[in-house]
Short mmCIF file of C-alpha atoms in Angstrom, two decimals:
data_model
loop_
_atom_site.label_atom_id
_atom_site.label_comp_id
_atom_site.label_asym_id
_atom_site.label_seq_id
_atom_site.Cartn_x
_atom_site.Cartn_y
_atom_site.Cartn_z
CA UNK A 1 96.47 176.20 124.47
CA UNK A 2 96.77 172.56 123.77
CA UNK A 3 97.45 169.96 126.29
CA UNK A 4 100.91 169.66 125.70
CA UNK A 5 101.82 173.44 126.04
CA UNK A 6 99.84 173.36 129.29
CA UNK A 7 101.75 170.42 130.85
CA UNK A 8 105.14 172.12 129.59
CA UNK A 9 103.73 175.39 131.37
CA UNK A 10 102.71 173.58 134.69
CA UNK A 11 105.86 172.02 134.76
CA UNK A 12 108.08 175.32 133.93
CA UNK A 13 106.07 176.82 136.84
CA UNK A 14 106.97 173.95 138.96
CA UNK A 15 111.04 174.43 138.27
CA UNK A 16 110.54 178.38 138.64
CA UNK A 17 108.95 177.87 142.07
CA UNK A 18 111.90 175.35 143.01
CA UNK A 19 114.31 177.69 141.49
CA UNK A 20 113.03 180.62 143.93
CA UNK A 21 113.29 178.48 146.93
CA UNK A 22 117.11 177.47 146.02
CA UNK A 23 117.78 181.07 145.65
CA UNK A 24 115.96 182.31 148.43
CA UNK A 25 117.75 179.43 150.54
CA UNK A 26 121.23 180.71 149.27
CA UNK A 27 120.43 183.91 149.99
CA UNK A 28 119.06 183.21 153.84
CA UNK A 29 122.45 181.40 154.31
CA UNK A 30 124.12 184.73 153.17
CA UNK A 31 122.03 186.68 155.56
CA UNK A 32 122.78 183.95 158.19
CA UNK A 33 126.58 184.51 158.06
CA UNK A 34 126.19 188.25 158.02
CA UNK A 35 123.92 188.24 161.13
CA UNK A 36 126.32 186.00 162.71
CA UNK A 37 129.33 188.56 162.19
CA UNK A 38 127.17 191.39 163.40
CA UNK A 39 126.63 189.78 166.38
CA UNK A 40 130.50 189.39 167.20
CA UNK A 41 130.75 192.96 166.08
CA UNK A 42 128.71 193.89 168.81
CA UNK A 43 131.04 192.16 171.33
CA UNK A 44 134.03 193.50 169.49
CA UNK A 45 132.76 197.28 169.93
CA UNK A 46 131.82 196.60 173.45
CA UNK A 47 135.20 195.41 174.37
CA UNK A 48 136.95 198.25 171.93
CA UNK A 49 135.42 200.43 174.71
CA UNK A 50 136.07 198.51 177.61
CA UNK A 51 139.98 197.94 176.87
CA UNK A 52 141.37 201.31 177.55
CA UNK A 53 140.02 201.47 180.77
CA UNK A 54 141.70 198.05 182.11
CA UNK A 55 144.98 199.42 180.33
CA UNK A 56 144.91 202.73 182.33
CA UNK A 57 143.86 200.71 185.51
CA UNK A 58 147.20 198.78 184.88
CA UNK A 59 149.15 201.72 183.89
CA UNK A 60 149.61 202.83 187.08
CA UNK A 61 150.51 199.88 188.97
CA UNK A 62 152.38 197.75 186.14
CA UNK A 63 155.29 200.19 185.43
CA UNK A 64 157.95 197.76 184.17
CA UNK A 65 155.16 196.13 181.95
CA UNK A 66 154.67 198.77 179.69
CA UNK A 67 155.29 196.42 176.47
CA UNK A 68 152.45 194.16 177.73
CA UNK A 69 150.37 197.39 178.09
CA UNK A 70 151.57 198.35 174.61
CA UNK A 71 150.93 195.07 172.95
CA UNK A 72 147.22 195.03 173.98
CA UNK A 73 146.45 198.72 172.51
CA UNK A 74 148.34 197.38 169.15
CA UNK A 75 146.01 194.21 169.21
CA UNK A 76 142.94 196.35 169.87
CA UNK A 77 143.83 198.82 166.75
CA UNK A 78 144.49 195.71 164.59
CA UNK A 79 141.13 194.10 165.83
CA UNK A 80 139.03 197.10 164.98
CA UNK A 81 140.98 197.75 161.74
CA UNK A 82 140.25 194.27 160.45
CA UNK A 83 136.60 194.45 161.68
CA UNK A 84 136.15 197.90 159.67
CA UNK A 85 137.23 195.97 156.62
CA UNK A 86 135.19 193.31 157.20
CA UNK A 87 138.32 191.13 157.08
CA UNK A 88 137.69 187.85 158.71
CA UNK A 89 140.82 186.21 158.22
CA UNK A 90 142.77 189.47 159.45
CA UNK A 91 140.45 189.72 162.25
CA UNK A 92 141.30 185.96 163.40
CA UNK A 93 145.08 186.82 163.51
CA UNK A 94 144.29 190.14 165.68
CA UNK A 95 142.20 188.03 167.50
CA UNK A 96 144.42 185.59 168.66
CA UNK A 97 147.12 188.37 169.35
CA UNK A 98 144.54 190.07 171.18
CA UNK A 99 143.84 186.77 173.27
CA UNK A 100 147.51 186.27 173.55
CA UNK A 101 148.33 189.47 175.09
CA UNK A 102 145.28 189.84 177.40
CA UNK A 103 146.36 186.11 178.76
CA UNK A 104 150.07 187.70 179.52
CA UNK A 105 148.38 190.60 181.16
CA UNK A 106 146.55 188.69 183.59
CA UNK A 107 149.18 186.19 184.39
CA UNK A 108 151.44 189.29 185.22
CA UNK A 109 149.03 191.00 187.60
CA UNK A 110 149.50 188.32 189.67
CA UNK A 111 152.81 189.88 190.75
CA UNK A 112 150.78 192.74 191.73
CA UNK A 113 148.76 192.12 194.84
CA UNK A 114 147.56 196.09 194.89
CA UNK A 115 146.22 195.96 191.38
CA UNK A 116 144.57 192.60 192.20
CA UNK A 117 142.64 194.26 195.07
CA UNK A 118 141.85 197.14 193.00
CA UNK A 119 137.87 196.80 192.38
CA UNK A 120 137.82 198.59 189.20
CA UNK A 121 140.52 195.99 187.54
CA UNK A 122 138.70 193.30 189.32
CA UNK A 123 135.20 194.20 187.69
CA UNK A 124 136.91 195.08 184.16
CA UNK A 125 138.94 191.75 184.14
CA UNK A 126 135.64 189.81 184.84
CA UNK A 127 133.63 191.83 182.19
CA UNK A 128 136.47 191.26 179.43
CA UNK A 129 136.61 187.76 180.22
CA UNK A 130 133.12 187.16 179.78
CA UNK A 131 133.15 188.95 176.35
CA UNK A 132 135.96 186.94 175.42
CA UNK A 133 133.85 183.99 176.14
CA UNK A 134 130.75 184.95 174.47
CA UNK A 135 133.35 186.14 171.32
CA UNK A 136 134.40 182.95 171.10
CA UNK A 137 130.97 181.23 171.65
CA UNK A 138 129.67 183.48 168.87
CA UNK A 139 132.59 182.54 166.78
CA UNK A 140 131.30 178.83 166.58
CA UNK A 141 127.83 180.08 165.19
CA UNK A 142 129.29 182.21 162.78
CA UNK A 143 131.83 179.51 161.22
CA UNK A 144 128.82 176.80 161.52
CA UNK A 145 126.94 179.56 159.20
CA UNK A 146 129.73 179.80 156.98
CA UNK A 147 129.97 175.46 157.01
CA UNK A 148 126.68 175.62 156.02
CA UNK A 149 126.63 178.07 153.50
CA UNK A 150 130.11 176.52 151.89
CA UNK A 151 128.59 173.02 151.91
CA UNK A 152 125.06 174.36 150.24
CA UNK A 153 126.90 176.20 147.31
CA UNK A 154 128.87 173.00 146.27
CA UNK A 155 125.58 170.64 146.41
CA UNK A 156 123.71 169.84 143.26
CA UNK A 157 121.23 171.58 142.30
CA UNK A 158 122.28 174.54 144.23
CA UNK A 159 125.72 174.74 142.75
CA UNK A 160 124.29 175.87 139.17
CA UNK A 161 122.36 178.92 140.64
CA UNK A 162 125.57 179.70 143.29
CA UNK A 163 127.60 179.73 140.20
CA UNK A 164 125.21 181.63 138.19
CA UNK A 165 124.91 184.33 140.45
CA UNK A 166 128.16 184.46 142.26
CA UNK A 167 127.79 183.13 145.57
CA UNK A 168 130.83 182.30 146.58
CA UNK A 169 132.89 180.24 149.41
CA UNK A 170 133.04 182.22 152.83
CA UNK A 171 136.07 182.46 155.43
CA UNK A 172 136.31 180.70 158.42
CA UNK A 173 136.92 182.95 161.38
CA UNK A 174 140.02 180.94 163.13
CA UNK A 175 141.65 182.30 166.17
CA UNK A 176 143.31 180.31 169.09
CA UNK A 177 141.15 180.63 172.45
CA UNK A 178 143.26 181.00 175.65
CA UNK A 179 141.97 180.74 179.03
CA UNK A 180 142.07 184.33 180.51
CA UNK A 181 141.18 183.81 183.89
CA UNK A 182 142.82 181.01 186.34
CA UNK A 183 140.58 177.86 186.68
CA UNK A 184 138.59 177.91 190.22
CA UNK A 185 138.88 174.19 191.52
CA UNK A 186 136.25 173.73 194.34
CA UNK A 187 137.93 171.51 196.55
CA UNK A 188 134.72 171.28 198.91
CA UNK A 189 132.66 169.25 196.17
CA UNK B 1 100.43 145.53 132.19
CA UNK B 2 100.62 149.22 131.20
CA UNK B 3 98.17 148.49 128.46
CA UNK B 4 95.44 146.95 130.49
CA UNK B 5 96.18 149.98 133.33
CA UNK B 6 95.27 152.15 130.51
CA UNK B 7 92.27 150.14 129.48
CA UNK B 8 90.99 150.10 132.92
CA UNK B 9 91.64 154.07 133.21
CA UNK B 10 89.82 154.88 129.94
CA UNK B 11 86.87 152.39 130.92
CA UNK B 12 86.77 154.49 134.53
CA UNK B 13 87.09 157.72 132.73
CA UNK B 14 84.23 156.97 130.19
CA UNK B 15 82.07 156.04 132.78
CA UNK B 16 81.55 159.41 134.18
CA UNK B 17 78.69 161.30 132.90
CA UNK B 18 79.51 165.50 132.54
CA UNK B 19 78.94 166.10 136.19
CA UNK B 20 80.66 163.29 137.42
CA UNK B 21 83.61 164.12 135.33
CA UNK B 22 83.69 167.60 136.28
CA UNK B 23 83.69 167.18 140.01
CA UNK B 24 86.77 164.06 139.56
CA UNK B 25 88.39 166.51 137.38
CA UNK B 26 88.21 169.21 139.70
CA UNK B 27 89.00 166.93 142.88
CA UNK B 28 92.49 165.42 140.71
CA UNK B 29 93.18 168.89 140.15
CA UNK B 30 92.71 169.96 143.88
CA UNK B 31 95.03 167.00 144.82
CA UNK B 32 97.48 168.04 142.29
CA UNK B 33 97.71 171.71 143.12
CA UNK B 34 97.58 170.77 146.96
CA UNK B 35 100.59 168.49 146.70
CA UNK B 36 102.54 170.88 144.97
CA UNK B 37 101.85 173.74 147.56
CA UNK B 38 102.56 171.12 150.25
CA UNK B 39 105.77 169.49 148.80
CA UNK B 40 107.40 172.95 148.42
CA UNK B 41 106.31 173.78 152.18
CA UNK B 42 107.90 170.85 153.35
CA UNK B 43 111.35 171.43 150.91
CA UNK B 44 111.34 175.11 152.39
CA UNK B 45 110.66 174.05 156.18
CA UNK B 46 113.57 171.20 155.58
CA UNK B 47 115.87 173.58 154.35
CA UNK B 48 115.58 176.34 156.99
CA UNK B 49 116.10 173.68 159.54
CA UNK B 50 119.16 172.33 157.96
CA UNK B 51 120.45 176.12 157.02
CA UNK B 52 119.90 177.46 160.62
CA UNK B 53 122.88 176.97 162.76
CA UNK B 54 122.54 175.50 166.42
CA UNK B 55 122.92 178.51 168.95
CA UNK B 56 124.28 178.17 172.72
CA UNK B 57 121.45 179.41 174.98
CA UNK B 58 124.04 181.91 176.88
CA UNK B 59 125.00 183.61 173.64
CA UNK B 60 122.18 183.13 171.28
CA UNK B 61 121.48 186.45 169.52
CA UNK B 62 118.28 187.83 169.36
CA UNK B 63 116.28 186.73 166.29
CA UNK B 64 115.37 183.60 164.80
CA UNK B 65 117.46 180.60 166.34
CA UNK B 66 118.22 177.21 166.40
CA UNK B 67 118.47 175.30 169.95
CA UNK B 68 119.34 171.79 171.06
CA UNK B 69 119.32 170.59 174.54
CA UNK B 70 117.18 168.31 177.33
CA UNK B 71 113.58 169.28 178.29
CA UNK B 72 113.61 170.50 181.49
CA UNK B 73 110.25 171.37 183.63
CA UNK B 74 109.45 174.82 185.11
CA UNK B 75 110.58 174.62 189.01
CA UNK B 76 111.39 171.19 188.36
CA UNK B 77 107.40 170.16 188.68
CA UNK B 78 106.79 167.87 185.79
CA UNK B 79 103.34 167.36 184.39
CA UNK B 80 101.55 164.54 184.60
CA UNK B 81 99.22 163.04 181.48
CA UNK B 82 95.81 162.22 182.56
CA UNK B 83 95.09 158.89 181.58
CA UNK B 84 98.41 157.24 182.26
CA UNK B 85 99.74 159.75 184.56
CA UNK B 86 103.21 159.68 183.12
CA UNK B 87 105.58 162.52 184.15
CA UNK B 88 106.70 164.66 181.43
CA UNK B 89 107.01 168.33 180.17
CA UNK B 90 104.69 168.26 177.37
CA UNK B 91 101.87 165.91 176.32
CA UNK B 92 99.12 165.50 173.97
CA UNK B 93 96.37 163.08 174.94
CA UNK B 94 92.95 161.02 173.33
CA UNK B 95 90.96 158.86 175.30
CA UNK B 96 88.30 157.01 172.93
CA UNK B 97 85.39 154.70 173.79
CA UNK B 98 84.59 151.71 171.44
CA UNK B 99 80.85 152.25 169.81
CA UNK B 100 80.09 151.88 166.43
CA UNK B 101 83.58 153.19 165.74
CA UNK B 102 85.90 154.57 168.67
CA UNK B 103 84.35 158.06 169.94
CA UNK B 104 86.24 160.42 171.14
CA UNK B 105 85.73 161.42 174.80
CA UNK B 106 88.69 163.58 176.03
CA UNK B 107 91.31 164.99 174.45
CA UNK B 108 93.89 167.74 175.40
CA UNK B 109 96.91 169.34 174.40
CA UNK B 110 99.59 170.93 176.95
CA UNK B 111 99.75 174.90 176.60
CA UNK B 112 102.55 174.93 179.58
CA UNK B 113 106.05 176.13 178.77
CA UNK B 114 108.87 174.20 179.78
CA UNK B 115 112.58 174.98 179.47
CA UNK B 116 115.38 173.42 177.14
CA UNK B 117 118.58 173.27 178.99
CA UNK B 118 121.78 173.25 176.72
CA UNK B 119 124.36 173.09 179.61
CA UNK B 120 125.15 176.71 178.56
CA UNK B 121 121.57 178.40 179.84
CA UNK B 122 118.27 177.64 180.13
CA UNK B 123 115.61 178.79 177.92
CA UNK B 124 111.24 178.56 178.16
CA UNK B 125 109.57 177.16 175.33
CA UNK B 126 105.96 178.06 174.78
CA UNK B 127 104.43 174.85 173.28
CA UNK B 128 101.15 176.56 172.98
CA UNK B 129 101.48 178.02 169.03
CA UNK B 130 104.39 175.84 167.99
CA UNK B 131 104.36 172.65 166.15
CA UNK B 132 105.46 170.07 168.45
CA UNK B 133 106.67 166.74 167.31
CA UNK B 134 106.96 164.00 170.29
CA UNK B 135 109.37 161.07 169.73
CA UNK B 136 107.41 158.89 172.32
CA UNK B 137 103.78 157.78 171.26
CA UNK B 138 101.72 154.81 172.86
CA UNK B 139 98.27 153.72 171.89
CA UNK B 140 96.74 150.97 174.13
CA UNK B 141 93.35 149.48 174.85
CA UNK B 142 91.91 148.78 178.02
CA UNK B 143 88.68 147.32 177.93
CA UNK B 144 86.29 149.65 175.73
CA UNK B 145 88.83 152.42 176.03
CA UNK B 146 91.55 153.32 173.94
CA UNK B 147 94.31 155.71 175.00
CA UNK B 148 96.69 157.63 172.75
CA UNK B 149 99.29 159.61 174.18
CA UNK B 150 102.25 161.79 172.99
CA UNK B 151 104.88 163.03 175.55
CA UNK B 152 108.14 164.74 175.62
CA UNK B 153 109.48 163.41 178.61
CA UNK B 154 111.89 165.29 181.51
CA UNK B 155 115.21 165.04 180.31
CA UNK B 156 114.46 164.25 176.61
CA UNK B 157 116.71 165.57 174.21
CA UNK B 158 114.77 168.47 172.51
CA UNK B 159 115.24 170.16 168.96
CA UNK B 160 113.74 173.67 168.60
CA UNK B 161 113.46 176.50 166.05
CA UNK B 162 111.77 179.64 166.80
CA UNK B 163 112.22 183.19 167.74
CA UNK B 164 114.40 183.87 170.46
CA UNK B 165 114.07 186.72 173.28
CA UNK B 166 115.71 187.74 176.10
CA UNK B 167 113.94 189.76 178.92
CA UNK B 168 116.48 191.66 180.74
CA UNK B 169 114.35 191.05 184.45
CA UNK B 170 113.58 194.15 186.52
CA UNK B 171 116.16 196.99 187.44
CA UNK B 172 117.01 197.24 191.02
CA UNK B 173 114.54 200.32 190.80
CA UNK B 174 111.87 198.03 190.01
CA UNK B 175 112.73 195.67 192.55
CA UNK B 176 112.87 198.07 195.46
CA UNK B 177 109.40 199.27 194.41
CA UNK B 178 107.56 196.15 194.51
CA UNK B 179 109.47 195.08 197.80
CA UNK B 180 108.34 198.86 199.34
CA UNK B 181 104.53 197.79 198.31
CA UNK B 182 104.51 194.34 199.58
CA UNK B 183 106.05 195.53 202.71
CA UNK B 184 103.70 198.09 203.19
CA UNK B 185 100.63 196.06 202.61
CA UNK B 186 102.11 193.71 205.20
CA UNK B 187 102.27 196.45 207.70
CA UNK B 188 98.59 197.64 206.70
CA UNK B 189 97.40 193.71 207.73
CA UNK B 190 98.10 194.80 211.69
CA UNK B 191 96.56 198.41 211.93
CA UNK B 192 97.13 198.59 215.68
CA UNK B 193 100.92 198.06 215.16
CA UNK B 194 101.17 200.80 212.24
CA UNK B 195 99.52 203.28 214.72
CA UNK B 196 101.75 202.52 217.20
CA UNK B 197 104.63 203.24 215.03
CA UNK B 198 103.67 205.76 212.54
CA UNK B 199 100.62 208.00 213.94
CA UNK B 200 102.51 210.79 215.20
CA UNK B 201 100.04 213.29 215.97
CA UNK B 202 97.98 210.37 217.71
CA UNK B 203 94.61 211.16 216.31
CA UNK B 204 94.02 207.47 215.32
CA UNK B 205 94.30 208.09 211.75
CA UNK B 206 97.36 207.95 209.52
CA UNK B 207 97.43 211.15 207.41
CA UNK B 208 99.97 211.91 203.78
CA UNK B 209 102.51 213.22 206.14
CA UNK B 210 102.66 209.99 208.36
CA UNK B 211 101.92 207.79 205.37
CA UNK B 212 105.37 209.48 203.76
CA UNK B 213 107.33 208.62 206.84
CA UNK B 214 105.99 204.74 206.59
CA UNK B 215 107.04 204.64 202.91
CA UNK B 216 110.60 206.05 203.88
CA UNK B 217 111.01 203.51 206.56
CA UNK B 218 110.09 200.75 204.58
CA UNK B 219 112.35 201.70 201.55
CA UNK B 220 115.13 201.99 204.06
CA UNK B 221 114.09 198.25 205.29
CA UNK B 222 114.00 197.17 201.81
CA UNK B 223 117.15 198.67 200.58
CA UNK B 224 119.04 197.03 203.82
CA UNK B 225 117.29 193.66 202.87
CA UNK B 226 118.30 193.56 199.31
CA UNK B 227 121.75 195.49 199.16
CA UNK B 228 123.61 192.33 198.77
CA UNK B 229 120.61 190.43 197.16
CA UNK B 230 120.01 192.07 193.85
CA UNK B 231 121.19 190.16 190.96
CA UNK B 232 119.88 191.57 187.78
CA UNK B 233 118.26 188.49 185.96
CA UNK B 234 117.56 186.97 182.35
CA UNK B 235 114.82 185.38 181.11
CA UNK B 236 115.32 183.75 177.92
CA UNK B 237 112.04 182.68 175.65
CA UNK B 238 111.14 180.80 172.57
CA UNK B 239 108.52 181.99 170.91
CA UNK B 240 106.73 181.83 167.53
CA UNK B 241 108.90 183.63 164.51
CA UNK B 242 107.97 187.16 163.96
CA UNK B 243 108.84 186.22 160.30
CA UNK B 244 105.27 184.19 159.98
CA UNK B 245 106.76 182.42 156.68
CA UNK B 246 109.72 180.46 159.46
CA UNK B 247 108.32 177.22 161.10
CA UNK B 248 108.03 177.21 164.91
CA UNK B 249 109.11 173.74 165.89
CA UNK B 250 109.51 171.85 169.32
CA UNK B 251 110.57 168.40 168.50
CA UNK B 252 111.99 165.41 170.65
CA UNK B 253 113.11 164.00 166.94
CA UNK B 254 116.52 165.34 166.26
CA UNK B 255 116.92 167.39 163.57
CA UNK B 256 118.94 165.19 160.92
CA UNK B 257 115.76 162.52 161.60
CA UNK B 258 113.33 165.12 160.85
CA UNK B 259 114.69 166.89 157.78
CA UNK B 260 115.03 162.94 156.62
CA UNK B 261 111.35 162.76 157.24
CA UNK B 262 110.33 166.05 155.59
CA UNK B 263 112.37 164.54 152.47
CA UNK B 264 110.46 161.70 152.58
CA UNK B 265 107.32 163.37 152.72
CA UNK B 266 108.40 165.63 149.77
CA UNK B 267 109.25 162.70 147.85
CA UNK B 268 105.73 161.56 148.28
CA UNK B 269 103.90 164.67 147.62
CA UNK B 270 106.08 164.73 144.21
CA UNK B 271 104.76 161.13 143.36
CA UNK B 272 101.40 162.46 144.03
CA UNK B 273 101.50 165.66 142.20
CA UNK B 274 102.95 163.60 138.97
CA UNK B 275 100.51 161.07 139.32
CA UNK B 276 97.51 163.38 139.77
CA UNK B 277 98.72 165.78 137.16
CA UNK B 278 99.06 163.12 134.85
CA UNK B 279 95.64 161.54 135.35
CA UNK B 280 93.84 165.14 134.73
CA UNK B 281 95.99 165.44 131.54
CA UNK B 282 95.07 161.70 130.84
CA UNK B 283 91.15 162.88 131.47
CA UNK B 284 91.60 165.85 129.40
CA UNK B 285 92.69 163.46 126.57
CA UNK B 286 90.08 160.75 127.12
CA UNK B 287 86.96 163.31 127.02
CA UNK B 288 88.49 165.73 124.32
CA UNK B 289 84.91 165.95 123.22
CA UNK B 290 83.95 167.93 126.32
CA UNK B 291 86.52 170.74 125.73
#
């Protein structure tokens, strides 16, 4: 092996290692997004299980608000369907609908003192609102992971590998956040 | 200029005898390979830092995460650095005495955990096995003594990268079990009172049946005392990543500044790699007779 061949081989090895680092980085970013989405899915599944319980409790009291309960059932099914298809845009739209419907439900509950006194209802309301907050938090991490991925695949030298291996831009999860529980103001402090 | 540098290098390289040449060549190759390995290490870690999103403690998922918040001591009891006595949550200090040179007299690094508080929750950080990078570093000399200390102060901004774990805390049954054990131990301290209360057959001893009654009494007392107090508590911890190739970093230098620093190191190492590699090739050409 001549010196020139040795130098070329050494440089090729360095470039190869650098390429592997870039490729692994792109895979890591993609996996971060998948992991962030899976973390949202866990919460969506928990909420999917709890919502029928909430609707059942409300049904007995809110006889004249069936359309609100129906909207929640409809939103639940849309969220589930989008989640199954891994359709991030569709999930965002369904989630906005869900939050609006839940917000309407909790607002109308104010007119039903018996329902508001029901312990089951209070526990479910608290639980679902905690889940909504956690979903909103995890959406931030998901969107941050997407932003990091989308930025990285546009940068040099990553763009070369990203295009060659088909790493594409990923969609952000967008939905409106609505406060579900009334804000408690502590007048004592 | 370049000609004179080349002449200078040729002169040095030709001045080595065969044994010296082998050693210099080995040292140059070592620097060359060492710098390229370190270079890729910095690039990799820098990219992991840039590519990991910052999680909120309250909703962070279990696994490798990045956290940003303020440092807080456990139980609000800050540590004190031996030497200056400054309050902090983490320290590393070195005390040296002047002799022929500065000689190390004492050195220690804090191994005590502290909290990172990001406003949504707190997470205990274990600095013992992590790479701790502190912004605050002081060196001062008093007479023949030189003090060097690095600290992370209470309320200082910290950036962490590591494995996030949540300990769900004791179940109600466990809490009751411990409560009963503690109460029974308290009762045992006063044997006279214990006999008065539970020695039903009056034989001056507590048999198995009487002891079971004492246990039941303790259980109902603990149950009524904790009926409204039990709240399941979660404890978040940041530990070394399970994936050994991932870094475990606790830093009071922000992420952006730290990644820029890693980039500078990487450029420096790239320069070292090129220079040492070029010199190794140069030596091979100059002493072609040896190959």
